[in-house]
Amino acid sequence: EGSLCLWQLNATGSPLELLRQVPLSEEKLRGLAASPNGRWLAVCDGEGPIRLLETEHLNEPHTLPGHEGGALSAAWHPGKPVLLTGGKDGHLRGWHTGEGFRPLLALPAHEAGIYAVAFSADGTRLATAARDKTAKVWDAGTLDPLARLDRAAGGHTHSVNALLWLGDTLVTCSDDKRIVAWK
């Protein structure tokens, strides 16, 4: 339904309490990322611009130009004022988020929509997962590709939908119903 919901976590076993529901889009929301300082939420609906909400009031002070076809995923750098988004167009887009939001880059990264973007905890590497059945690892400073994780490398045979870093290990999951850990 295109709404962002804010829930109150209660004691273990207690039901969650819905604190606030913020309608944002006519489309389904596809991506959500919080800035490291907790001030901003980046929200992607796969159709329009990226919405940036201040967490204190959940108002909508900024929108960033979307990808061709819309943004699907977002990630904030853990130590720098940088937001990256992945789009249906297979591109990574980046913004400097220090004072205002300035465009930094647009990089063709995949042959299809980018479903997930994640920085390593130390901020030195970036991983992307896409509908093109691949995950990729990038140098976060230069955006040089470091690895292409595909079927030939023992990877997935269908869309790679999500990923996360566990220390130096990258974990991916896919429509092929498998979870793969990459060292």
Short mmCIF file of C-alpha atoms in Angstrom, two decimals:
data_model
loop_
_atom_site.label_atom_id
_atom_site.label_comp_id
_atom_site.label_asym_id
_atom_site.label_seq_id
_atom_site.Cartn_x
_atom_site.Cartn_y
_atom_site.Cartn_z
CA GLU A 1 0.00 0.00 0.00
CA GLY A 2 3.02 2.33 -0.13
CA SER A 3 3.09 3.28 3.55
CA LEU A 4 5.97 3.49 5.98
CA CYS A 5 5.03 2.11 9.41
CA LEU A 6 6.77 3.01 12.66
CA TRP A 7 6.41 0.31 15.32
CA GLN A 8 7.08 0.39 19.07
CA LEU A 9 9.06 -2.64 20.24
CA ASN A 10 7.73 -3.98 23.52
CA ALA A 11 8.88 -6.67 25.93
CA THR A 12 9.64 -10.06 24.41
CA GLY A 13 6.47 -11.86 23.48
CA SER A 14 4.34 -8.72 23.59
CA PRO A 15 2.61 -7.52 20.43
CA LEU A 16 4.13 -4.60 18.56
CA GLU A 17 2.34 -1.28 18.73
CA LEU A 18 1.84 0.72 15.53
CA LEU A 19 2.90 4.27 16.40
CA ARG A 20 2.51 5.93 13.04
CA GLN A 21 1.72 5.13 9.42
CA VAL A 22 3.00 7.50 6.74
CA PRO A 23 1.52 7.11 3.23
CA LEU A 24 4.31 7.75 0.72
CA SER A 25 3.43 6.20 -2.61
CA GLU A 26 0.76 4.56 -4.72
CA GLU A 27 3.36 1.83 -5.37
CA LYS A 28 4.80 -0.84 -3.08
CA LEU A 29 7.80 0.31 -1.09
CA ARG A 30 10.88 -1.66 -2.19
CA GLY A 31 13.86 -0.29 -0.27
CA LEU A 32 14.53 1.34 3.09
CA ALA A 33 17.82 2.47 4.66
CA ALA A 34 18.63 4.53 7.74
CA SER A 35 21.57 6.94 7.83
CA PRO A 36 24.31 6.01 10.33
CA ASN A 37 23.46 9.01 12.52
CA GLY A 38 19.78 8.03 12.55
CA ARG A 39 18.62 11.37 11.13
CA TRP A 40 17.42 10.23 7.70
CA LEU A 41 15.50 7.39 6.09
CA ALA A 42 15.87 6.74 2.37
CA VAL A 43 12.76 5.11 0.90
CA CYS A 44 12.51 3.56 -2.60
CA ASP A 45 9.27 2.56 -4.31
CA GLY A 46 10.60 1.23 -7.59
CA GLU A 47 8.76 3.87 -9.63
CA GLY A 48 9.49 7.44 -8.59
CA PRO A 49 12.13 9.53 -6.85
CA ILE A 50 13.98 8.43 -3.73
CA ARG A 51 12.27 9.94 -0.70
CA LEU A 52 14.36 11.22 2.21
CA LEU A 53 12.52 11.52 5.50
CA GLU A 54 13.81 13.10 8.68
CA THR A 55 13.26 10.46 11.35
CA GLU A 56 12.28 12.96 14.04
CA HIS A 57 9.10 14.06 12.26
CA LEU A 58 8.88 11.64 9.31
CA ASN A 59 8.21 14.57 7.03
CA GLU A 60 9.44 14.62 3.44
CA PRO A 61 11.89 17.48 3.01
CA HIS A 62 13.88 16.01 0.10
CA THR A 63 13.41 13.87 -2.97
CA LEU A 64 16.26 12.70 -5.14
CA PRO A 65 15.86 12.12 -8.85
CA GLY A 66 15.05 8.50 -9.39
CA HIS A 67 16.59 5.99 -11.67
CA GLU A 68 15.06 5.29 -15.04
CA GLY A 69 12.13 3.17 -13.90
CA GLY A 70 12.68 3.99 -10.21
CA ALA A 71 14.96 3.02 -7.33
CA LEU A 72 14.74 -0.39 -5.64
CA SER A 73 17.42 -0.30 -2.94
CA ALA A 74 19.53 2.06 -0.85
CA ALA A 75 22.51 2.02 1.52
CA TRP A 76 24.35 4.70 3.49
CA HIS A 77 28.13 4.57 3.83
CA PRO A 78 28.95 3.79 7.49
CA GLY A 79 31.62 6.50 7.81
CA LYS A 80 31.12 9.04 5.03
CA PRO A 81 28.20 11.30 4.08
CA VAL A 82 27.27 9.16 1.06
CA LEU A 83 24.02 7.48 0.02
CA LEU A 84 23.99 4.93 -2.82
CA THR A 85 20.86 3.64 -4.52
CA GLY A 86 20.27 0.80 -6.95
CA GLY A 87 17.68 1.15 -9.67
CA LYS A 88 15.55 -0.80 -12.10
CA ASP A 89 17.89 0.54 -14.76
CA GLY A 90 20.83 -1.48 -13.37
CA HIS A 91 22.67 1.69 -12.33
CA LEU A 92 24.13 2.74 -9.01
CA ARG A 93 23.53 6.38 -8.16
CA GLY A 94 25.30 8.23 -5.40
CA TRP A 95 24.70 11.41 -3.43
CA HIS A 96 26.84 13.42 -1.05
CA THR A 97 24.64 13.86 2.02
CA GLY A 98 26.70 16.33 4.09
CA GLU A 99 25.08 19.71 3.52
CA GLY A 100 22.19 19.16 1.19
CA PHE A 101 22.11 16.26 -1.24
CA ARG A 102 24.41 16.61 -4.25
CA PRO A 103 24.70 14.03 -7.03
CA LEU A 104 28.04 12.20 -6.99
CA LEU A 105 27.82 9.44 -9.55
CA ALA A 106 25.78 7.34 -11.92
CA LEU A 107 27.41 4.01 -12.73
CA PRO A 108 26.10 1.18 -14.92
CA ALA A 109 26.55 -1.75 -12.53
CA HIS A 110 24.23 -4.59 -13.63
CA GLU A 111 22.25 -5.67 -16.67
CA ALA A 112 18.95 -5.55 -14.75
CA GLY A 113 17.42 -4.04 -11.61
CA ILE A 114 19.57 -3.79 -8.47
CA TYR A 115 17.58 -5.36 -5.63
CA ALA A 116 20.11 -4.79 -2.82
CA VAL A 117 23.05 -2.54 -1.96
CA ALA A 118 25.20 -2.99 1.17
CA PHE A 119 28.45 -1.53 2.48
CA SER A 120 30.82 -3.66 4.54
CA ALA A 121 30.97 -2.58 8.21
CA ASP A 122 34.33 -0.85 7.69
CA GLY A 123 33.05 0.93 4.57
CA THR A 124 35.82 -0.38 2.30
CA ARG A 125 33.64 -2.64 0.15
CA LEU A 126 30.23 -2.41 -1.44
CA ALA A 127 28.07 -5.31 -2.61
CA THR A 128 25.16 -5.24 -5.05
CA ALA A 129 22.58 -7.92 -5.89
CA ALA A 130 20.48 -7.89 -9.03
CA ARG A 131 17.81 -9.42 -11.18
CA ASP A 132 20.53 -10.37 -13.68
CA LYS A 133 21.37 -13.37 -11.40
CA THR A 134 24.60 -11.81 -10.13
CA ALA A 135 26.02 -10.21 -7.05
CA LYS A 136 29.05 -7.95 -7.36
CA VAL A 137 31.64 -6.68 -4.92
CA TRP A 138 33.14 -3.23 -5.45
CA ASP A 139 35.91 -1.16 -3.90
CA ALA A 140 33.81 1.42 -2.05
CA GLY A 141 36.39 4.18 -2.51
CA THR A 142 36.96 3.85 -6.25
CA LEU A 143 33.92 1.77 -7.31
CA ASP A 144 36.26 -0.53 -9.18
CA PRO A 145 34.74 -4.02 -9.48
CA LEU A 146 36.47 -6.61 -7.27
CA ALA A 147 34.36 -9.72 -7.93
CA ARG A 148 31.42 -10.92 -10.00
CA LEU A 149 29.53 -13.64 -8.16
CA ASP A 150 27.53 -15.51 -10.75
CA ARG A 151 26.51 -19.02 -11.75
CA ALA A 152 29.97 -19.75 -13.17
CA ALA A 153 31.52 -18.90 -9.79
CA GLY A 154 29.12 -21.25 -7.96
CA GLY A 155 26.47 -18.61 -7.47
CA HIS A 156 22.79 -18.30 -8.14
CA THR A 157 20.72 -19.41 -11.11
CA HIS A 158 17.91 -16.86 -10.58
CA SER A 159 17.55 -13.26 -9.40
CA VAL A 160 19.72 -12.36 -6.40
CA ASN A 161 17.27 -10.60 -4.08
CA ALA A 162 19.15 -9.71 -0.91
CA LEU A 163 22.60 -9.70 0.61
CA LEU A 164 24.44 -8.78 3.78
CA TRP A 165 27.95 -8.65 5.16
CA LEU A 166 28.95 -10.83 8.13
CA GLY A 167 32.47 -9.58 8.79
CA ASP A 168 34.45 -10.52 5.67
CA THR A 169 31.79 -12.93 4.45
CA LEU A 170 29.11 -11.84 1.99
CA VAL A 171 25.82 -13.76 2.18
CA THR A 172 23.40 -13.73 -0.77
CA CYS A 173 19.94 -15.22 -1.31
CA SER A 174 17.99 -15.78 -4.47
CA ASP A 175 14.81 -16.89 -6.20
CA ASP A 176 16.67 -20.20 -6.70
CA LYS A 177 15.84 -20.88 -3.01
CA ARG A 178 19.50 -20.94 -1.97
CA ILE A 179 21.62 -18.93 0.42
CA VAL A 180 25.30 -18.68 -0.56
CA ALA A 181 28.17 -17.49 1.65
CA TRP A 182 31.14 -15.93 -0.17
CA LYS A 183 34.57 -15.45 1.42
#
